[in-house]
Amino acid sequence: MTRSLVALPIYNERAFVEPVLDEVRRYAEDILVVDDGSTDGSGEILVAQRDIYLIRHRQNLGYGAALRSAFSFAVAHHYEVLVTIDCDGQHEPCFIPEFIDAAKQADIVSGSRYLKKFPGDSTPPEDRRQINRLITDELNRVLGLSLTDAFCGFKAYRVEALRRLEVTESGYAMPLEVWVQAARYGLRIVELPIPLVYFEERRSFGGALDDAKTRLAMYRRVLRESICRYWPEKASLLQCL
């Protein structure tokens, strides 16, 4: 049996944390929650959960920083597979066993909301879908990948592969740094289809990043910097970004 850990990065998810954890418990024994400086009472709810591992950041450091803490925990505790799943109710924990199983043959298993249509799929906000499409196409063109969803947070990683990754990006662009290194090191990548779920309320990226053009420019900057740092041989292709 594969020794696996399911990690949930959270920031101000008071409304979702208990029902999501209850559902995750149906499919996982070892659960880690990284509370990235929540101020809405999520942290107090988590402290009362006695059957989870909990890491609490004193202040909000960013999505990438929360995942970096999860990566370090999985490596330090000698897990074989780490599954990451968001805690906002938009990922369905019933897919966790499928991700763990797929990780037997891959280094990174990444969820895709665009690989297959599911009954009841949501219509994503147009700016998010357009940015995802643009960045995914650019990753594929420059790195020779064949992704359909660059930003899905539902993933499974072989922990042995995690040891090779150097994650420095603390914000929402962190997946781009991972994709560049994964392609550079020849890691085995597969995508699994998952339902496309968006809720009606507007979810903030924080400050200026709520502006789609600013967010796209930030993603492209991180992608350029990551390529120059980890795969400089590809720098000649950067004029397309």
PDB file of C-alpha atoms in Angstrom:
ATOM      1  CA  MET A   1       0.000   0.000   0.000  1.00  0.00           C
ATOM      2  CA  THR A   2       1.309   3.430  -0.990  1.00  0.00           C
ATOM      3  CA  ARG A   3       2.112   5.643   1.979  1.00  0.00           C
ATOM      4  CA  SER A   4       0.342   8.857   1.028  1.00  0.00           C
ATOM      5  CA  LEU A   5      -0.422  12.248   2.530  1.00  0.00           C
ATOM      6  CA  VAL A   6      -3.221  14.602   1.500  1.00  0.00           C
ATOM      7  CA  ALA A   7      -2.395  18.276   2.049  1.00  0.00           C
ATOM      8  CA  LEU A   8      -4.808  21.207   1.982  1.00  0.00           C
ATOM      9  CA  PRO A   9      -3.467  24.779   1.831  1.00  0.00           C
ATOM     10  CA  ILE A  10      -6.040  27.164   3.273  1.00  0.00           C
ATOM     11  CA  TYR A  11      -6.503  30.883   3.781  1.00  0.00           C
ATOM     12  CA  ASN A  12      -9.764  32.166   5.246  1.00  0.00           C
ATOM     13  CA  GLU A  13     -11.918  29.141   4.384  1.00  0.00           C
ATOM     14  CA  ARG A  14     -14.060  29.031   7.520  1.00  0.00           C
ATOM     15  CA  ALA A  15     -17.213  28.135   5.593  1.00  0.00           C
ATOM     16  CA  PHE A  16     -15.599  25.164   3.858  1.00  0.00           C
ATOM     17  CA  VAL A  17     -12.927  23.717   6.121  1.00  0.00           C
ATOM     18  CA  GLU A  18     -15.072  21.351   8.204  1.00  0.00           C
ATOM     19  CA  PRO A  19     -17.213  19.867   5.393  1.00  0.00           C
ATOM     20  CA  VAL A  20     -14.197  19.512   3.105  1.00  0.00           C
ATOM     21  CA  LEU A  21     -12.153  17.789   5.817  1.00  0.00           C
ATOM     22  CA  ASP A  22     -15.050  15.449   6.590  1.00  0.00           C
ATOM     23  CA  GLU A  23     -15.121  14.411   2.943  1.00  0.00           C
ATOM     24  CA  VAL A  24     -11.326  14.096   2.660  1.00  0.00           C
ATOM     25  CA  ARG A  25     -11.321  11.763   5.680  1.00  0.00           C
ATOM     26  CA  ARG A  26     -13.370   9.277   3.663  1.00  0.00           C
ATOM     27  CA  TYR A  27     -10.440   8.805   1.264  1.00  0.00           C
ATOM     28  CA  ALA A  28      -7.303   9.548   3.283  1.00  0.00           C
ATOM     29  CA  GLU A  29      -5.793   8.540   6.596  1.00  0.00           C
ATOM     30  CA  ASP A  30      -2.967  11.068   6.808  1.00  0.00           C
ATOM     31  CA  ILE A  31      -4.094  14.665   6.330  1.00  0.00           C
ATOM     32  CA  LEU A  32      -2.046  17.853   6.573  1.00  0.00           C
ATOM     33  CA  VAL A  33      -3.591  21.316   6.631  1.00  0.00           C
ATOM     34  CA  VAL A  34      -1.387  24.352   6.068  1.00  0.00           C
ATOM     35  CA  ASP A  35      -3.180  27.394   7.475  1.00  0.00           C
ATOM     36  CA  ASP A  36      -1.575  30.309   5.670  1.00  0.00           C
ATOM     37  CA  GLY A  37      -2.288  33.009   8.235  1.00  0.00           C
ATOM     38  CA  SER A  38      -6.099  32.854   8.248  1.00  0.00           C
ATOM     39  CA  THR A  39      -7.851  35.673  10.095  1.00  0.00           C
ATOM     40  CA  ASP A  40     -11.476  34.509   9.806  1.00  0.00           C
ATOM     41  CA  GLY A  41     -11.475  31.871  12.542  1.00  0.00           C
ATOM     42  CA  SER A  42     -10.377  28.991  10.301  1.00  0.00           C
ATOM     43  CA  GLY A  43      -7.352  28.460  12.503  1.00  0.00           C
ATOM     44  CA  GLU A  44      -9.423  27.957  15.627  1.00  0.00           C
ATOM     45  CA  ILE A  45     -11.550  25.357  13.845  1.00  0.00           C
ATOM     46  CA  LEU A  46      -8.421  23.520  12.740  1.00  0.00           C
ATOM     47  CA  VAL A  47      -6.863  23.474  16.196  1.00  0.00           C
ATOM     48  CA  ALA A  48      -9.913  21.539  17.389  1.00  0.00           C
ATOM     49  CA  GLN A  49      -9.370  18.824  14.754  1.00  0.00           C
ATOM     50  CA  ARG A  50      -7.441  16.094  16.544  1.00  0.00           C
ATOM     51  CA  ASP A  51      -6.815  13.717  13.631  1.00  0.00           C
ATOM     52  CA  ILE A  52      -4.890  16.010  11.280  1.00  0.00           C
ATOM     53  CA  TYR A  53      -1.396  17.409  11.055  1.00  0.00           C
ATOM     54  CA  LEU A  54      -1.447  21.199  11.179  1.00  0.00           C
ATOM     55  CA  ILE A  55       1.080  23.801  10.109  1.00  0.00           C
ATOM     56  CA  ARG A  56       0.147  27.414  10.863  1.00  0.00           C
ATOM     57  CA  HIS A  57       1.873  30.355   9.201  1.00  0.00           C
ATOM     58  CA  ARG A  58       1.782  33.387  11.473  1.00  0.00           C
ATOM     59  CA  GLN A  59       0.901  35.599   8.534  1.00  0.00           C
ATOM     60  CA  ASN A  60      -0.348  35.102   5.015  1.00  0.00           C
ATOM     61  CA  LEU A  61       2.677  34.146   2.915  1.00  0.00           C
ATOM     62  CA  GLY A  62       0.917  33.014  -0.259  1.00  0.00           C
ATOM     63  CA  TYR A  63      -0.398  29.917  -1.985  1.00  0.00           C
ATOM     64  CA  GLY A  64       3.035  28.808  -3.159  1.00  0.00           C
ATOM     65  CA  ALA A  65       4.471  29.220   0.330  1.00  0.00           C
ATOM     66  CA  ALA A  66       1.716  27.037   1.785  1.00  0.00           C
ATOM     67  CA  LEU A  67       2.445  24.314  -0.742  1.00  0.00           C
ATOM     68  CA  ARG A  68       6.154  24.642  -0.079  1.00  0.00           C
ATOM     69  CA  SER A  69       5.458  23.848   3.579  1.00  0.00           C
ATOM     70  CA  ALA A  70       3.441  20.797   2.498  1.00  0.00           C
ATOM     71  CA  PHE A  71       6.250  19.623   0.221  1.00  0.00           C
ATOM     72  CA  SER A  72       8.795  19.911   3.025  1.00  0.00           C
ATOM     73  CA  PHE A  73       6.531  18.025   5.435  1.00  0.00           C
ATOM     74  CA  ALA A  74       6.006  15.172   2.975  1.00  0.00           C
ATOM     75  CA  VAL A  75       9.728  14.859   2.346  1.00  0.00           C
ATOM     76  CA  ALA A  76      10.675  15.075   6.024  1.00  0.00           C
ATOM     77  CA  HIS A  77       8.146  12.390   7.004  1.00  0.00           C
ATOM     78  CA  HIS A  78       9.108   9.994   4.217  1.00  0.00           C
ATOM     79  CA  TYR A  79       5.787   9.770   2.406  1.00  0.00           C
ATOM     80  CA  GLU A  80       5.715   8.184  -1.029  1.00  0.00           C
ATOM     81  CA  VAL A  81       2.945  10.307  -2.549  1.00  0.00           C
ATOM     82  CA  LEU A  82       1.655  13.773  -1.697  1.00  0.00           C
ATOM     83  CA  VAL A  83      -1.803  14.799  -2.886  1.00  0.00           C
ATOM     84  CA  THR A  84      -2.676  18.493  -2.814  1.00  0.00           C
ATOM     85  CA  ILE A  85      -6.294  19.617  -2.887  1.00  0.00           C
ATOM     86  CA  ASP A  86      -7.825  23.044  -2.390  1.00  0.00           C
ATOM     87  CA  CYS A  87     -10.134  23.648   0.562  1.00  0.00           C
ATOM     88  CA  ASP A  88     -12.643  25.952  -1.124  1.00  0.00           C
ATOM     89  CA  GLY A  89     -15.079  23.202  -2.084  1.00  0.00           C
ATOM     90  CA  GLN A  90     -14.151  23.262  -5.762  1.00  0.00           C
ATOM     91  CA  HIS A  91     -12.235  19.971  -5.781  1.00  0.00           C
ATOM     92  CA  GLU A  92     -14.009  16.666  -5.130  1.00  0.00           C
ATOM     93  CA  PRO A  93     -12.105  14.440  -2.663  1.00  0.00           C
ATOM     94  CA  CYS A  94     -13.620  11.280  -4.165  1.00  0.00           C
ATOM     95  CA  PHE A  95     -10.929  11.529  -6.856  1.00  0.00           C
ATOM     96  CA  ILE A  96      -8.076  11.231  -4.319  1.00  0.00           C
ATOM     97  CA  PRO A  97      -7.648   7.420  -4.721  1.00  0.00           C
ATOM     98  CA  GLU A  98      -7.469   7.833  -8.500  1.00  0.00           C
ATOM     99  CA  PHE A  99      -4.696  10.399  -8.155  1.00  0.00           C
ATOM    100  CA  ILE A 100      -2.719   8.179  -5.772  1.00  0.00           C
ATOM    101  CA  ASP A 101      -3.071   5.225  -8.112  1.00  0.00           C
ATOM    102  CA  ALA A 102      -1.945   7.270 -11.124  1.00  0.00           C
ATOM    103  CA  ALA A 103       1.151   8.403  -9.211  1.00  0.00           C
ATOM    104  CA  LYS A 104       2.442   4.834  -9.375  1.00  0.00           C
ATOM    105  CA  GLN A 105       3.287   5.517 -13.014  1.00  0.00           C
ATOM    106  CA  ALA A 106       3.992   9.249 -12.954  1.00  0.00           C
ATOM    107  CA  ASP A 107       5.993  11.830 -11.033  1.00  0.00           C
ATOM    108  CA  ILE A 108       3.284  14.504 -11.204  1.00  0.00           C
ATOM    109  CA  VAL A 109      -0.412  13.791 -11.661  1.00  0.00           C
ATOM    110  CA  SER A 110      -2.268  17.014 -12.376  1.00  0.00           C
ATOM    111  CA  GLY A 111      -5.998  17.536 -12.432  1.00  0.00           C
ATOM    112  CA  SER A 112      -7.500  19.064 -15.549  1.00  0.00           C
ATOM    113  CA  ARG A 113     -10.855  20.792 -15.636  1.00  0.00           C
ATOM    114  CA  TYR A 114     -10.735  20.970 -19.436  1.00  0.00           C
ATOM    115  CA  LEU A 115      -9.759  17.423 -20.417  1.00  0.00           C
ATOM    116  CA  LYS A 116     -13.305  16.064 -20.203  1.00  0.00           C
ATOM    117  CA  LYS A 117     -16.783  17.442 -19.685  1.00  0.00           C
ATOM    118  CA  PHE A 118     -18.688  16.273 -16.609  1.00  0.00           C
ATOM    119  CA  PRO A 119     -22.437  16.627 -16.047  1.00  0.00           C
ATOM    120  CA  GLY A 120     -23.083  19.858 -14.174  1.00  0.00           C
ATOM    121  CA  ASP A 121     -19.747  21.507 -15.023  1.00  0.00           C
ATOM    122  CA  SER A 122     -19.630  25.204 -14.209  1.00  0.00           C
ATOM    123  CA  THR A 123     -18.849  27.982 -16.632  1.00  0.00           C
ATOM    124  CA  PRO A 124     -15.553  29.494 -15.452  1.00  0.00           C
ATOM    125  CA  PRO A 125     -15.066  33.260 -15.173  1.00  0.00           C
ATOM    126  CA  GLU A 126     -13.967  34.376 -18.642  1.00  0.00           C
ATOM    127  CA  ASP A 127     -10.798  36.128 -17.486  1.00  0.00           C
ATOM    128  CA  ARG A 128      -9.607  33.049 -15.596  1.00  0.00           C
ATOM    129  CA  ARG A 129     -10.321  30.731 -18.506  1.00  0.00           C
ATOM    130  CA  GLN A 130      -8.591  33.012 -20.991  1.00  0.00           C
ATOM    131  CA  ILE A 131      -5.479  33.446 -18.829  1.00  0.00           C
ATOM    132  CA  ASN A 132      -5.311  29.710 -18.151  1.00  0.00           C
ATOM    133  CA  ARG A 133      -5.562  28.995 -21.879  1.00  0.00           C
ATOM    134  CA  LEU A 134      -2.857  31.528 -22.787  1.00  0.00           C
ATOM    135  CA  ILE A 135      -0.386  30.384 -20.130  1.00  0.00           C
ATOM    136  CA  THR A 136      -1.049  26.704 -20.811  1.00  0.00           C
ATOM    137  CA  ASP A 137      -0.393  27.233 -24.533  1.00  0.00           C
ATOM    138  CA  GLU A 138       2.821  29.126 -23.774  1.00  0.00           C
ATOM    139  CA  LEU A 139       4.067  26.417 -21.419  1.00  0.00           C
ATOM    140  CA  ASN A 140       3.384  23.768 -24.028  1.00  0.00           C
ATOM    141  CA  ARG A 141       5.055  25.723 -26.829  1.00  0.00           C
ATOM    142  CA  VAL A 142       8.206  26.654 -24.918  1.00  0.00           C
ATOM    143  CA  LEU A 143       8.667  23.530 -22.783  1.00  0.00           C
ATOM    144  CA  GLY A 144       7.319  20.870 -25.131  1.00  0.00           C
ATOM    145  CA  LEU A 145       4.542  19.845 -22.750  1.00  0.00           C
ATOM    146  CA  SER A 146       0.991  18.822 -23.605  1.00  0.00           C
ATOM    147  CA  LEU A 147      -0.983  20.256 -20.696  1.00  0.00           C
ATOM    148  CA  THR A 148      -4.617  21.304 -20.845  1.00  0.00           C
ATOM    149  CA  ASP A 149      -4.832  23.039 -17.437  1.00  0.00           C
ATOM    150  CA  ALA A 150      -1.769  24.843 -16.065  1.00  0.00           C
ATOM    151  CA  PHE A 151      -3.278  26.013 -12.798  1.00  0.00           C
ATOM    152  CA  CYS A 152      -5.290  23.182 -11.269  1.00  0.00           C
ATOM    153  CA  GLY A 153      -4.379  22.748  -7.585  1.00  0.00           C
ATOM    154  CA  PHE A 154      -5.550  19.129  -7.413  1.00  0.00           C
ATOM    155  CA  LYS A 155      -2.335  17.175  -7.891  1.00  0.00           C
ATOM    156  CA  ALA A 156      -0.410  14.131  -6.765  1.00  0.00           C
ATOM    157  CA  TYR A 157       3.376  14.183  -6.543  1.00  0.00           C
ATOM    158  CA  ARG A 158       5.782  11.328  -6.059  1.00  0.00           C
ATOM    159  CA  VAL A 159       7.744  12.582  -3.085  1.00  0.00           C
ATOM    160  CA  GLU A 160      10.994  11.321  -4.583  1.00  0.00           C
ATOM    161  CA  ALA A 161      10.384  13.744  -7.463  1.00  0.00           C
ATOM    162  CA  LEU A 162       9.598  16.569  -5.032  1.00  0.00           C
ATOM    163  CA  ARG A 163      13.120  16.268  -3.693  1.00  0.00           C
ATOM    164  CA  ARG A 164      14.349  17.532  -7.073  1.00  0.00           C
ATOM    165  CA  LEU A 165      12.177  20.639  -7.136  1.00  0.00           C
ATOM    166  CA  GLU A 166      13.324  24.001  -5.813  1.00  0.00           C
ATOM    167  CA  VAL A 167      10.190  26.039  -5.148  1.00  0.00           C
ATOM    168  CA  THR A 168      10.870  29.709  -4.460  1.00  0.00           C
ATOM    169  CA  GLU A 169       7.715  31.383  -5.782  1.00  0.00           C
ATOM    170  CA  SER A 170       5.331  32.106  -2.902  1.00  0.00           C
ATOM    171  CA  GLY A 171       2.254  33.265  -4.785  1.00  0.00           C
ATOM    172  CA  TYR A 172      -0.258  31.897  -7.259  1.00  0.00           C
ATOM    173  CA  ALA A 173       2.400  31.643  -9.997  1.00  0.00           C
ATOM    174  CA  MET A 174       4.151  28.830  -8.127  1.00  0.00           C
ATOM    175  CA  PRO A 175       2.811  26.105 -10.504  1.00  0.00           C
ATOM    176  CA  LEU A 176       4.708  27.704 -13.389  1.00  0.00           C
ATOM    177  CA  GLU A 177       7.992  27.248 -11.543  1.00  0.00           C
ATOM    178  CA  VAL A 178       7.060  23.606 -10.962  1.00  0.00           C
ATOM    179  CA  TRP A 179       6.221  23.025 -14.639  1.00  0.00           C
ATOM    180  CA  VAL A 180       9.508  24.514 -15.821  1.00  0.00           C
ATOM    181  CA  GLN A 181      11.545  22.301 -13.498  1.00  0.00           C
ATOM    182  CA  ALA A 182       9.434  19.225 -14.204  1.00  0.00           C
ATOM    183  CA  ALA A 183      10.027  19.619 -17.942  1.00  0.00           C
ATOM    184  CA  ARG A 184      13.723  20.421 -17.433  1.00  0.00           C
ATOM    185  CA  TYR A 185      14.295  17.267 -15.372  1.00  0.00           C
ATOM    186  CA  GLY A 186      12.180  15.040 -17.582  1.00  0.00           C
ATOM    187  CA  LEU A 187       9.642  14.196 -14.893  1.00  0.00           C
ATOM    188  CA  ARG A 188       6.729  12.006 -15.968  1.00  0.00           C
ATOM    189  CA  ILE A 189       3.535  14.078 -16.094  1.00  0.00           C
ATOM    190  CA  VAL A 190      -0.034  12.895 -16.602  1.00  0.00           C
ATOM    191  CA  GLU A 191      -3.327  14.744 -16.354  1.00  0.00           C
ATOM    192  CA  LEU A 192      -6.545  13.349 -14.912  1.00  0.00           C
ATOM    193  CA  PRO A 193      -9.930  14.878 -15.717  1.00  0.00           C
ATOM    194  CA  ILE A 194     -11.861  16.399 -12.832  1.00  0.00           C
ATOM    195  CA  PRO A 195     -15.151  18.328 -12.778  1.00  0.00           C
ATOM    196  CA  LEU A 196     -15.090  22.056 -13.405  1.00  0.00           C
ATOM    197  CA  VAL A 197     -16.585  23.682 -10.313  1.00  0.00           C
ATOM    198  CA  TYR A 198     -16.807  27.416  -9.713  1.00  0.00           C
ATOM    199  CA  PHE A 199     -19.006  29.123  -7.154  1.00  0.00           C
ATOM    200  CA  GLU A 200     -20.838  32.344  -7.804  1.00  0.00           C
ATOM    201  CA  GLU A 201     -18.990  34.524  -5.348  1.00  0.00           C
ATOM    202  CA  ARG A 202     -15.987  36.437  -6.652  1.00  0.00           C
ATOM    203  CA  ARG A 203     -12.775  35.090  -5.164  1.00  0.00           C
ATOM    204  CA  SER A 204      -9.933  37.560  -4.795  1.00  0.00           C
ATOM    205  CA  PHE A 205      -6.327  37.006  -5.829  1.00  0.00           C
ATOM    206  CA  GLY A 206      -5.383  39.943  -3.630  1.00  0.00           C
ATOM    207  CA  GLY A 207      -4.859  43.604  -4.461  1.00  0.00           C
ATOM    208  CA  ALA A 208      -3.655  44.418  -7.968  1.00  0.00           C
ATOM    209  CA  LEU A 209      -3.796  40.770  -9.021  1.00  0.00           C
ATOM    210  CA  ASP A 210      -7.571  40.973  -9.219  1.00  0.00           C
ATOM    211  CA  ASP A 211      -6.945  42.854 -12.464  1.00  0.00           C
ATOM    212  CA  ALA A 212      -6.654  40.243 -15.224  1.00  0.00           C
ATOM    213  CA  LYS A 213      -3.960  42.103 -17.221  1.00  0.00           C
ATOM    214  CA  THR A 214      -1.810  42.555 -14.125  1.00  0.00           C
ATOM    215  CA  ARG A 215      -2.213  38.887 -13.241  1.00  0.00           C
ATOM    216  CA  LEU A 216      -1.285  37.714 -16.740  1.00  0.00           C
ATOM    217  CA  ALA A 217       1.801  39.945 -16.758  1.00  0.00           C
ATOM    218  CA  MET A 218       2.870  38.510 -13.403  1.00  0.00           C
ATOM    219  CA  TYR A 219       2.457  34.930 -14.623  1.00  0.00           C
ATOM    220  CA  ARG A 220       4.504  35.657 -17.731  1.00  0.00           C
ATOM    221  CA  ARG A 221       7.225  37.332 -15.684  1.00  0.00           C
ATOM    222  CA  VAL A 222       7.519  34.319 -13.361  1.00  0.00           C
ATOM    223  CA  LEU A 223       7.544  31.960 -16.347  1.00  0.00           C
ATOM    224  CA  ARG A 224      10.342  33.934 -18.032  1.00  0.00           C
ATOM    225  CA  GLU A 225      12.395  34.103 -14.838  1.00  0.00           C
ATOM    226  CA  SER A 226      11.923  30.394 -14.161  1.00  0.00           C
ATOM    227  CA  ILE A 227      13.033  29.425 -17.661  1.00  0.00           C
ATOM    228  CA  CYS A 228      16.096  31.664 -17.489  1.00  0.00           C
ATOM    229  CA  ARG A 229      17.000  30.195 -14.105  1.00  0.00           C
ATOM    230  CA  TYR A 230      16.290  26.508 -14.568  1.00  0.00           C
ATOM    231  CA  TRP A 231      16.477  25.972 -18.330  1.00  0.00           C
ATOM    232  CA  PRO A 232      18.491  28.803 -19.922  1.00  0.00           C
ATOM    233  CA  GLU A 233      18.833  26.821 -23.150  1.00  0.00           C
ATOM    234  CA  LYS A 234      15.172  27.651 -23.759  1.00  0.00           C
ATOM    235  CA  ALA A 235      15.718  31.386 -23.346  1.00  0.00           C
ATOM    236  CA  SER A 236      15.786  31.888 -27.118  1.00  0.00           C
ATOM    237  CA  LEU A 237      12.087  30.977 -27.199  1.00  0.00           C
ATOM    238  CA  LEU A 238      11.099  33.670 -24.715  1.00  0.00           C
ATOM    239  CA  GLN A 239      10.293  36.276 -27.382  1.00  0.00           C
ATOM    240  CA  CYS A 240       6.935  34.548 -27.686  1.00  0.00           C
ATOM    241  CA  LEU A 241       6.043  35.502 -24.098  1.00  0.00           C
TER     242      LEU A 241
END
